[in-house]
Coordinates of C-alpha atoms (C1' of nucleotides) in Angstrom, one line a residue:
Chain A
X1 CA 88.6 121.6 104.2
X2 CA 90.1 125.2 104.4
X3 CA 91.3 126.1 101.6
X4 CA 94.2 127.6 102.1
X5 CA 96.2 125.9 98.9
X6 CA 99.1 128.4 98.7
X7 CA 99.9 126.8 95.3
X8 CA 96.8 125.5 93.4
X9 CA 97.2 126.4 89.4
X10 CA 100.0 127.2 89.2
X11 CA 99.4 130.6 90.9
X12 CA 100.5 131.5 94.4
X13 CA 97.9 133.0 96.5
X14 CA 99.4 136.0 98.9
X15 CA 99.5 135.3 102.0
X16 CA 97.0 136.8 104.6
X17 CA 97.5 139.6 106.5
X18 CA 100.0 138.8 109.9
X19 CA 100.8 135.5 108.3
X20 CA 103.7 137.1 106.1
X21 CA 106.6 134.6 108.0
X22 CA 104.7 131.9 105.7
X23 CA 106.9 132.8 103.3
X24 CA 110.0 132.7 104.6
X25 CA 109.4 129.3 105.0
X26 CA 108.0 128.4 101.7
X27 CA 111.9 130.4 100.9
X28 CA 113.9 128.1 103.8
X29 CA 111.9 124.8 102.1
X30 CA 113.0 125.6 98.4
X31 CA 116.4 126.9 98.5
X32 CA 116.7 123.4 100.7
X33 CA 115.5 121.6 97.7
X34 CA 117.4 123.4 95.8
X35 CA 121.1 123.1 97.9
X36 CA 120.2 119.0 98.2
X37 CA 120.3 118.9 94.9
X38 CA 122.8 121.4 93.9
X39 CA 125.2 120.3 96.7
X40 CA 127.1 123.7 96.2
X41 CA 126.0 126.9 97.8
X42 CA 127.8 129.0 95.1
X43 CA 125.9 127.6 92.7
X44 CA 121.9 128.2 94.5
X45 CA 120.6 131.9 93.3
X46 CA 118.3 133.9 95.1
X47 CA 116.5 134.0 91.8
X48 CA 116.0 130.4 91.2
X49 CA 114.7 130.2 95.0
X50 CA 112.2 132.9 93.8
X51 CA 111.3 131.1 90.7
X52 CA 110.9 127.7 92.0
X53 CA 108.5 128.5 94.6
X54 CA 106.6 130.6 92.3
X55 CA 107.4 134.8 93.8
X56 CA 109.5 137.6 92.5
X57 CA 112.9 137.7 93.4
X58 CA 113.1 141.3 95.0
X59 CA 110.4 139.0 97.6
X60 CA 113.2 137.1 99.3
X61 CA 114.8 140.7 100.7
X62 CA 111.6 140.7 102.5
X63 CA 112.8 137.8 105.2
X64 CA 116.7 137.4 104.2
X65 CA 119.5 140.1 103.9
X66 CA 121.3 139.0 101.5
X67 CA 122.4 135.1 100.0
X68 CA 124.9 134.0 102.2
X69 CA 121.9 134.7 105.1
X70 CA 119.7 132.3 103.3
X71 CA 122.2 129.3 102.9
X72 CA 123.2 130.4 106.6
X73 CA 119.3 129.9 107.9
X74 CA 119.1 126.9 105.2
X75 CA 122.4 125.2 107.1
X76 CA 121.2 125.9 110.8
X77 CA 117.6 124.4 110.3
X78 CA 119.4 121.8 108.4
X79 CA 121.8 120.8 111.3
X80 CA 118.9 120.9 113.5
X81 CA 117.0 118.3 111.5
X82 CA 120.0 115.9 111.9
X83 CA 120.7 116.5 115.2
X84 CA 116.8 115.8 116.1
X85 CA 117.2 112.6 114.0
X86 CA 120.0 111.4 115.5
X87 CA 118.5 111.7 118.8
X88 CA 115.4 109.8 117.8
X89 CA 117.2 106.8 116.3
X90 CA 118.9 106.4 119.8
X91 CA 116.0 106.6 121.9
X92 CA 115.1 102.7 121.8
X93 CA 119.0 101.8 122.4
X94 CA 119.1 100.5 126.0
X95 CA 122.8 101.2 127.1
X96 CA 125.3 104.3 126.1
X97 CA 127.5 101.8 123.5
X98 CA 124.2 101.3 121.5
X99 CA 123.2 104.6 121.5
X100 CA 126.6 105.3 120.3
X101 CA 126.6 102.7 117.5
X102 CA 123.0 104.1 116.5
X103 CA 123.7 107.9 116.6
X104 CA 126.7 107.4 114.3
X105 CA 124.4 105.2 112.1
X106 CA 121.6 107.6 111.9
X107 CA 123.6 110.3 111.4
X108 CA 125.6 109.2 108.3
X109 CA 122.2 107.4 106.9
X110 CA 121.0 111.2 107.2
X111 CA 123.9 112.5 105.5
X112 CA 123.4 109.4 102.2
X113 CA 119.4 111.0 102.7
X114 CA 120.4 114.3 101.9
X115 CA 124.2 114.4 100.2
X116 CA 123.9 117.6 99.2
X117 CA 122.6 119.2 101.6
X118 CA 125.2 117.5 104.4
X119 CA 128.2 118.6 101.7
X120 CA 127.3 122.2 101.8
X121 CA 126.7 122.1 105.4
X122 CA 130.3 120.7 105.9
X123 CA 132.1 121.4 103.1
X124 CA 130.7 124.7 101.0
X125 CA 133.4 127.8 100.9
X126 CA 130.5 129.9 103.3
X127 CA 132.2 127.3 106.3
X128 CA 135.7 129.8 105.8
X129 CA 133.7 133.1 105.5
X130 CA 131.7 132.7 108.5
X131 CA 131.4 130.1 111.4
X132 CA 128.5 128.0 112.4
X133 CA 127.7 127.8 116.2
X134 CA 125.2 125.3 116.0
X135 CA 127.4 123.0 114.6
X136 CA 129.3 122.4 117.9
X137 CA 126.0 120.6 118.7
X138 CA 126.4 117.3 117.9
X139 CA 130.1 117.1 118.2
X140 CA 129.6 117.9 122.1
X141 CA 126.7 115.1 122.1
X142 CA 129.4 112.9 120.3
X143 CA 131.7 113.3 123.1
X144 CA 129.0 112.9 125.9
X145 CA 128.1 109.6 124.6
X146 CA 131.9 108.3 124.5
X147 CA 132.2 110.0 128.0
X148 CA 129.3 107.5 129.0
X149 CA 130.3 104.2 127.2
X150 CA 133.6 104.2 128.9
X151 CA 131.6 105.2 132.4
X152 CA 129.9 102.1 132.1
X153 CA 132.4 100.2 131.3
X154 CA 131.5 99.9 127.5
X155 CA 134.6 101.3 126.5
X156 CA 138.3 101.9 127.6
X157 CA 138.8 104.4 129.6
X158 CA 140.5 107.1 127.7
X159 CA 140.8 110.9 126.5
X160 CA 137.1 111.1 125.4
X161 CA 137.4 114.0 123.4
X162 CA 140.8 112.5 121.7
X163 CA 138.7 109.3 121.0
X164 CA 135.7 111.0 119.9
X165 CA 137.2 113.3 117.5
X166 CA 139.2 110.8 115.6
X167 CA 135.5 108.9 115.4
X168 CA 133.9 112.4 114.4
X169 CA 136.7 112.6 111.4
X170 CA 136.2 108.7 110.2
X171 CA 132.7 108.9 110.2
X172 CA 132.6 112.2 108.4
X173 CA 135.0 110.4 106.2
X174 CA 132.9 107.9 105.4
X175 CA 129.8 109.8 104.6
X176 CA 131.8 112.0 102.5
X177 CA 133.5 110.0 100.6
X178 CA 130.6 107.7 100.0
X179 CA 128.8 110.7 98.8
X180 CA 131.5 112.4 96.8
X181 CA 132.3 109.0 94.8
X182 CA 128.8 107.5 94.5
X183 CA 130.1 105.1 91.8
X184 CA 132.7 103.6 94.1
X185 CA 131.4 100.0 95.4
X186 CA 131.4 101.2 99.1
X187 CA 131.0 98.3 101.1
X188 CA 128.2 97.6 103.7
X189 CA 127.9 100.7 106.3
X190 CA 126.8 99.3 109.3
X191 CA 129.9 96.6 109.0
X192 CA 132.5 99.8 108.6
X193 CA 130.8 101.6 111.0
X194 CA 131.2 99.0 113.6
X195 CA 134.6 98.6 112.5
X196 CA 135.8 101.6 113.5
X197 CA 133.2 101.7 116.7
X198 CA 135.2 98.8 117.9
X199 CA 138.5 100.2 116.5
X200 CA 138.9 103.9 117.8
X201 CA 136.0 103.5 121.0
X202 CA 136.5 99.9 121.4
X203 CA 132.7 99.4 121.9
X204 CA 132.2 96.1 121.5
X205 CA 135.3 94.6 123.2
X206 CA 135.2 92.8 126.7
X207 CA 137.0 95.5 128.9
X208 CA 139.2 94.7 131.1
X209 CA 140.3 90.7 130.5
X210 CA 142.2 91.7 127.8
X211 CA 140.9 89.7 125.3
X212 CA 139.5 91.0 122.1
X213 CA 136.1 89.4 121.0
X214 CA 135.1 91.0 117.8
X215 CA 132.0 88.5 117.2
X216 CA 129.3 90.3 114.4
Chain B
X1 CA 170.3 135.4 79.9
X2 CA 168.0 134.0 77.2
X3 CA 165.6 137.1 77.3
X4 CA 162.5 134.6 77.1
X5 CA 160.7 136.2 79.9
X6 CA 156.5 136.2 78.2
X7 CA 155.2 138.4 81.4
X8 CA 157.7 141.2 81.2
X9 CA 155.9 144.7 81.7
X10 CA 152.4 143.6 82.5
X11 CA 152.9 142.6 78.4
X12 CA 152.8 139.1 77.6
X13 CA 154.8 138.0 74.4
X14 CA 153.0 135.5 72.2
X15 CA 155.1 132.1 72.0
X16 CA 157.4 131.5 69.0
X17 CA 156.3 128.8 66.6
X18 CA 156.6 125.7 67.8
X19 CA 155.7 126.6 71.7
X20 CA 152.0 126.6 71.2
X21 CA 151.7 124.6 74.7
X22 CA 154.0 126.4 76.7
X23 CA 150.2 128.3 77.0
X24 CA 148.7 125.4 77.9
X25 CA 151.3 125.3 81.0
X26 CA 150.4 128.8 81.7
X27 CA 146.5 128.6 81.7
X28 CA 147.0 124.8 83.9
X29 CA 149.3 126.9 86.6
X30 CA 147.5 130.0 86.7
X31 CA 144.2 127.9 87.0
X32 CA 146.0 125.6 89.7
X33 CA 146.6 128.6 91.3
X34 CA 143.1 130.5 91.4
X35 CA 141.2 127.2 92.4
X36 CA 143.8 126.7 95.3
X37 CA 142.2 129.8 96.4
X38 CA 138.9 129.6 95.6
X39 CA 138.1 125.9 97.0
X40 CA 135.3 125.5 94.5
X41 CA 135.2 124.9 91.2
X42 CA 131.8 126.9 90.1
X43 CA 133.1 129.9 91.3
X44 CA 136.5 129.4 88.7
X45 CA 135.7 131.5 85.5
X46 CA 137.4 131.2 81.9
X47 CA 137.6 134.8 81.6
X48 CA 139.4 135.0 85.1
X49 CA 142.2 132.7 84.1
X50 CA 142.7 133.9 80.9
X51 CA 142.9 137.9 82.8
X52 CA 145.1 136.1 85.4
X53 CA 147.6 135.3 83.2
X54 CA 147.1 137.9 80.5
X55 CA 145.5 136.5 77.4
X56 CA 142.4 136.8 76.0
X57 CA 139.7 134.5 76.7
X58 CA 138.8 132.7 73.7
X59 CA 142.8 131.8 73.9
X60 CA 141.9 129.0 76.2
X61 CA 139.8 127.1 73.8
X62 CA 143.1 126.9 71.6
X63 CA 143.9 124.4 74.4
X64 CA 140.8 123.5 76.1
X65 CA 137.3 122.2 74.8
X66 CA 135.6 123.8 78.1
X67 CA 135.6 124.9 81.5
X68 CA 135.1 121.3 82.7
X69 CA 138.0 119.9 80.7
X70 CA 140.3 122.8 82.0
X71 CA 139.5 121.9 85.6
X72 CA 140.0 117.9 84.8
X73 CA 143.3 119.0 83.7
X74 CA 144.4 120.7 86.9
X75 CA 142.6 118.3 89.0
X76 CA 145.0 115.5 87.0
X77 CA 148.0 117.5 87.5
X78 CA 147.4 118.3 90.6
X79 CA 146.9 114.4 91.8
X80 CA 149.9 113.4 90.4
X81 CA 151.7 116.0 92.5
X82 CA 150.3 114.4 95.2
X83 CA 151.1 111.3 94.4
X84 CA 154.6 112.0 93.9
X85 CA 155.1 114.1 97.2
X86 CA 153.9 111.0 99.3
X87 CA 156.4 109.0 97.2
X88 CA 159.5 111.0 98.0
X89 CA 158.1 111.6 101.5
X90 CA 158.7 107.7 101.9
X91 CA 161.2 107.0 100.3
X92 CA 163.6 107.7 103.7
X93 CA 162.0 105.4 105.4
X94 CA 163.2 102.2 106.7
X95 CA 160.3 99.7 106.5
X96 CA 156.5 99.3 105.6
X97 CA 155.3 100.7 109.0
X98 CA 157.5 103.7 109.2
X99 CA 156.7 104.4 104.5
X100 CA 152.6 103.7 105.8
X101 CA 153.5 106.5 108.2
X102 CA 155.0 109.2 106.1
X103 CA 152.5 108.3 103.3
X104 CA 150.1 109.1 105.5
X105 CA 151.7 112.4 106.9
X106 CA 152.7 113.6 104.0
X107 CA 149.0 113.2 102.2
X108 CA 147.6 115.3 104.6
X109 CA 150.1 118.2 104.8
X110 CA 149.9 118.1 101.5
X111 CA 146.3 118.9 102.0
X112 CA 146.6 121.5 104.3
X113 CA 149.4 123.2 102.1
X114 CA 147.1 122.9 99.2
X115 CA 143.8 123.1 101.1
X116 CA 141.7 125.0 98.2
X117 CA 142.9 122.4 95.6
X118 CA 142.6 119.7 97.9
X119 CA 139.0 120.5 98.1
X120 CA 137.9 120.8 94.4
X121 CA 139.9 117.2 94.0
X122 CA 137.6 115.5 96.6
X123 CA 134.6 117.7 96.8
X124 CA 133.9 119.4 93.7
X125 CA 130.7 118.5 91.9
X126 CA 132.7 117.6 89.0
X127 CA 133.1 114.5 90.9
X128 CA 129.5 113.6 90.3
X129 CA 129.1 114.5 86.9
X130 CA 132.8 113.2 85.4
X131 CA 134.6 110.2 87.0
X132 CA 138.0 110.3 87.8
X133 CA 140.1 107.2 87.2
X134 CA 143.7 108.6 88.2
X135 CA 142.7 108.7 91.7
X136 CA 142.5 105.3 92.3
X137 CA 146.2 105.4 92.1
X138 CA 146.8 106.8 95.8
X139 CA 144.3 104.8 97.0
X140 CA 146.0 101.5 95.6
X141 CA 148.9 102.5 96.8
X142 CA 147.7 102.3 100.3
X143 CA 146.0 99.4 99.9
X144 CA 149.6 98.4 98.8
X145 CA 151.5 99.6 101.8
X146 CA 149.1 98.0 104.3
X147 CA 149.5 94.7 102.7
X148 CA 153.1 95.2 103.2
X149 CA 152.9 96.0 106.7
X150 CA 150.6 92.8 107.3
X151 CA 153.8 90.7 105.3
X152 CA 156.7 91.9 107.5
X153 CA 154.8 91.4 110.8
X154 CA 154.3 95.4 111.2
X155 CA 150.2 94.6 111.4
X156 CA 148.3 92.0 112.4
X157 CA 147.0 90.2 109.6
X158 CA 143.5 91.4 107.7
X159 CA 142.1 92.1 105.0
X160 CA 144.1 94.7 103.6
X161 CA 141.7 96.3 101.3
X162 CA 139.2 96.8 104.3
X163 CA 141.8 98.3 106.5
X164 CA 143.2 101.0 103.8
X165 CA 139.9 101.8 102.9
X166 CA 138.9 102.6 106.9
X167 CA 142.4 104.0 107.6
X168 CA 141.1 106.2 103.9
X169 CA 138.4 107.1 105.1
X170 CA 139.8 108.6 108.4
X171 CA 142.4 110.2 106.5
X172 CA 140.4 111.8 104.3
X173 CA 138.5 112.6 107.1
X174 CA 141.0 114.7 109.3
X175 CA 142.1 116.6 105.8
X176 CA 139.1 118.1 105.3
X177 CA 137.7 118.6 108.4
X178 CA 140.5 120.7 109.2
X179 CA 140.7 122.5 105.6
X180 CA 136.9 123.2 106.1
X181 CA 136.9 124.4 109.9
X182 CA 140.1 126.2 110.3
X183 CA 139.6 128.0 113.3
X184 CA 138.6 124.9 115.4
X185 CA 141.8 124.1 117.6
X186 CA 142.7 120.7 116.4
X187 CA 145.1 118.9 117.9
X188 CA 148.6 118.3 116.6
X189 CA 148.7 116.3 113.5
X190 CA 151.0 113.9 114.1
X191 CA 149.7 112.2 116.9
X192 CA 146.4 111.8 115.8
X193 CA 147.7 110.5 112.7
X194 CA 149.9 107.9 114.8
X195 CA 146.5 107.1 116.5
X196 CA 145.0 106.3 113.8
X197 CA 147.5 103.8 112.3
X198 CA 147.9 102.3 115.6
X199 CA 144.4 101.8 116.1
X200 CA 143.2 101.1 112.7
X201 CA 145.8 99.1 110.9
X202 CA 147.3 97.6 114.2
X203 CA 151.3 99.6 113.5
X204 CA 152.9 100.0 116.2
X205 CA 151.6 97.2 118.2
X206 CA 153.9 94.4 119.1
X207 CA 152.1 91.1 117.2
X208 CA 151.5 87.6 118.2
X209 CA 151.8 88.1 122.1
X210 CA 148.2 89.8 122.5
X211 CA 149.6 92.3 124.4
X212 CA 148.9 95.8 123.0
X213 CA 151.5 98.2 123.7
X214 CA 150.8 102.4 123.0
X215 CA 153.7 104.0 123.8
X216 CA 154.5 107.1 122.1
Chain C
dT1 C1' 77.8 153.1 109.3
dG2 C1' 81.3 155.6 106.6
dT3 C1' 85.7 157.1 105.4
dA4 C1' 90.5 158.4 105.7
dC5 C1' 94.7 156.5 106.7
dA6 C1' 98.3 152.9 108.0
dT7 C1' 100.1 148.7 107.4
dC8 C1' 101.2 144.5 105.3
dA9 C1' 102.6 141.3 101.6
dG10 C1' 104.3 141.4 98.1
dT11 C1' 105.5 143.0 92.5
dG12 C1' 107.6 144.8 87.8
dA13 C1' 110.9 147.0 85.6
dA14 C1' 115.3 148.3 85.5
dC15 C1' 120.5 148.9 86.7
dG16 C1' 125.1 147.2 85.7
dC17 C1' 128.0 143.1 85.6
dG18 C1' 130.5 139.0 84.4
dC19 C1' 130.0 134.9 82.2
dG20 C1' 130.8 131.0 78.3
dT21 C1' 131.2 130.8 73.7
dT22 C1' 131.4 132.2 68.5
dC23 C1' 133.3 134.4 64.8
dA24 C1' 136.0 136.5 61.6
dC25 C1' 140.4 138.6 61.9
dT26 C1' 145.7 139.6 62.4
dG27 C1' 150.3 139.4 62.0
dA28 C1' 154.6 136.9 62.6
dT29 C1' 157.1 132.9 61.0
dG30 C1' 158.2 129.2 58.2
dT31 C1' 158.2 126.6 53.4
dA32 C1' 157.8 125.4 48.3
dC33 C1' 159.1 126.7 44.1
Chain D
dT1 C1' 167.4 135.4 46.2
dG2 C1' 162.5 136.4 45.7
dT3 C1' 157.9 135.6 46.4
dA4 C1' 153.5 133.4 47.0
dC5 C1' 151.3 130.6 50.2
dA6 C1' 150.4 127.9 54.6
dT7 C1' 150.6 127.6 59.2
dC8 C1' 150.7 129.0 63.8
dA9 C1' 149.6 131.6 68.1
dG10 C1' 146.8 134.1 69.2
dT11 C1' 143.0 138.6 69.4
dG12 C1' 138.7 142.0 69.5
dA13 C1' 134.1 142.5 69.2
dA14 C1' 130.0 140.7 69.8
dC15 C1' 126.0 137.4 71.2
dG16 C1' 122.6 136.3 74.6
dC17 C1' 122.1 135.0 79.4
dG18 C1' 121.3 134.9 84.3
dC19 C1' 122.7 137.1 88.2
dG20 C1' 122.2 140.3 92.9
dT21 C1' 120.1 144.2 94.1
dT22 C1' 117.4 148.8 94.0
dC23 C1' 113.4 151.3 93.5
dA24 C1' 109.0 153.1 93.3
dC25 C1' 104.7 150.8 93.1
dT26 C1' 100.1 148.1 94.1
dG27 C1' 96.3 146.4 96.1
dA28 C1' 94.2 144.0 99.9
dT29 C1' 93.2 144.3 104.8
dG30 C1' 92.8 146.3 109.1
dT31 C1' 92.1 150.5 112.4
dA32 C1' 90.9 155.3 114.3
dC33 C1' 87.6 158.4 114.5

DNA sequence: TGTACATCAGTGAACGCGCGTTCACTGATGTAC
DNA sequence: TGTACATCAGTGAACGCGCGTTCACTGATGTAC
């Protein structure tokens, strides 16, 4: 009932007085949009931003210093986003080797959601100018979680950082390559990712017997 | 002795008749050469190549129809170095296990010598708006050298298109995560590489007996 | 209740720059007669 | 041997464009007195 339609016909309605952090992210939202679709930071401009959601481009100085801070806010919410929807996908798993299998699923599913949003975040040139923090975020989860399936007997005991980094470079593998070669026939996901669950974690074999039961 | 040097003096010489595509050489190297640096493909310019090399810029459409075409061309030259690098790499080698091996490590240090060109290859957006058929040439050969590994009892048996495409994936993986976080302390390349074949593929493991032996 | 002032949320015009691409040209070298 | 012509390997100037960034400004809303 309040009308407080920022962006009804075409015109953008200023925002009221205290409420100026609206815009920065109406900003954050766009240039989002924009990187997703771009999936290249060098090519986003602080002017399209402007234009697309409708304010003059001197506008954007009011909340971000410069580009590169914009992508950099852009990438941090971003990361946050798919770290908060990883950890909701693995909420219903009942023990540590599901919640593996379903935080490596949800997070490449996010990645096919939003390609080009997930190849800037990994793989735009702004990654050699300056680091990312945030980003050590899920990698640590990653290697909690591998910690846990081998506590409980899901998986070999092993190096877990060792095991989980070589699962951290297929499965960015995977997404990126799916992502950078759409036209390729990829097969199923869930099949490859199990694959290399069972492979490089060995979640999903019966530990300790010595056999190796690799039923789907 | 031949005084055919074209870049003598900060002067370049215009080719004799006849040698119209020695240019072409010059604008594909001194392209390679900027893209190797830049990592991205958007932010190579026309004008920056032709100023690299000193020539004017309308030059490079006596050779090229656009920007896009130029890139292809590097990106084609460029593969094919690839290519051949992992050839010679393997050629040493004394069976399918120990040429998977070398293809593999020489793939990747070819990446990380090459990490900007490497990049645009796999991640430019050109991949998504042109297709590029000369890559499937690395990725057969793999598919290749794991069936030939399965043949001389080096792997255990599989589908060999499903287990180059993983072992691809992971691969591809470790090259760029480490061309795209360079600071993060990775560990040695070698071993995980050797990891990864063992675990993926099955080399290294003794076949037939069940047991599964990981000595380094 | 009035009014001067401060603050806030932006804007419009302008700057200098590098870009892709086009166009008509230049000048050296070969070739036909 | 001479000369007109064709070809080749480029060049210089210009076009229109979008960019990041700056600057002084505007006009609505709150606040002190």
């Amino acid at each position: 009932m309040e009308a407080s339609t920022p962006t009804a016909g075409g015109g953008r309605r200023r925002n009221p007085r205290g409420q100026g952090e609206r815009l920065r992210e109406e900003i954050l939202a766009g240039a989002a949009r924009m990187l997703d679709e771009l999936g290249d930071d060098e090519g986003l401009s602080l002017r399209a931003v402007a234009r697309e959601i409708g304010v003059a481009a001197p506008s954007v100085y009011l909340h971000f210093a410069d580009r590169d801070a914009l992508v950099y806010a852009v990438l941090e919410r971003c990361h946050d986003d798919l770290v908060a929807t990883v950890e909701r996908g693995q909420t219903a798993a009942a023990d540590p080797a599901e919640q593996l299998r379903q935080h490596t699923l949800h997070h490449v599913e996010w990645a096919l959601r939003h390609p080009g949003l997930y190849k800037v975040l990994h793989e735009s040139t702004l990654n050699q100018r300056i680091d990312m923090p945030f980003k050590r975020d899920l990698a640590d989860r990653a290697v909690d979680l591998v910690q846990r399936c081998m506590d409980a007997g899901q998986a070999p005991p092993a190096d877990p950082a060792a095991v989980a980094l070589d699962l951290r470079a297929a499965v960015y593998g995977v997404a990126s390559l799916r992502i950078n070669q759409p036209r390729f026939p990829w097969p199923p996901l869930p099949d490859q990712l199990d694959r290399l669950l069972t492979k490089l974690a060995g979640i999903g074999q019966v530990i300790g017997t010595g056999v190796a039961d690799s039923e789907a």
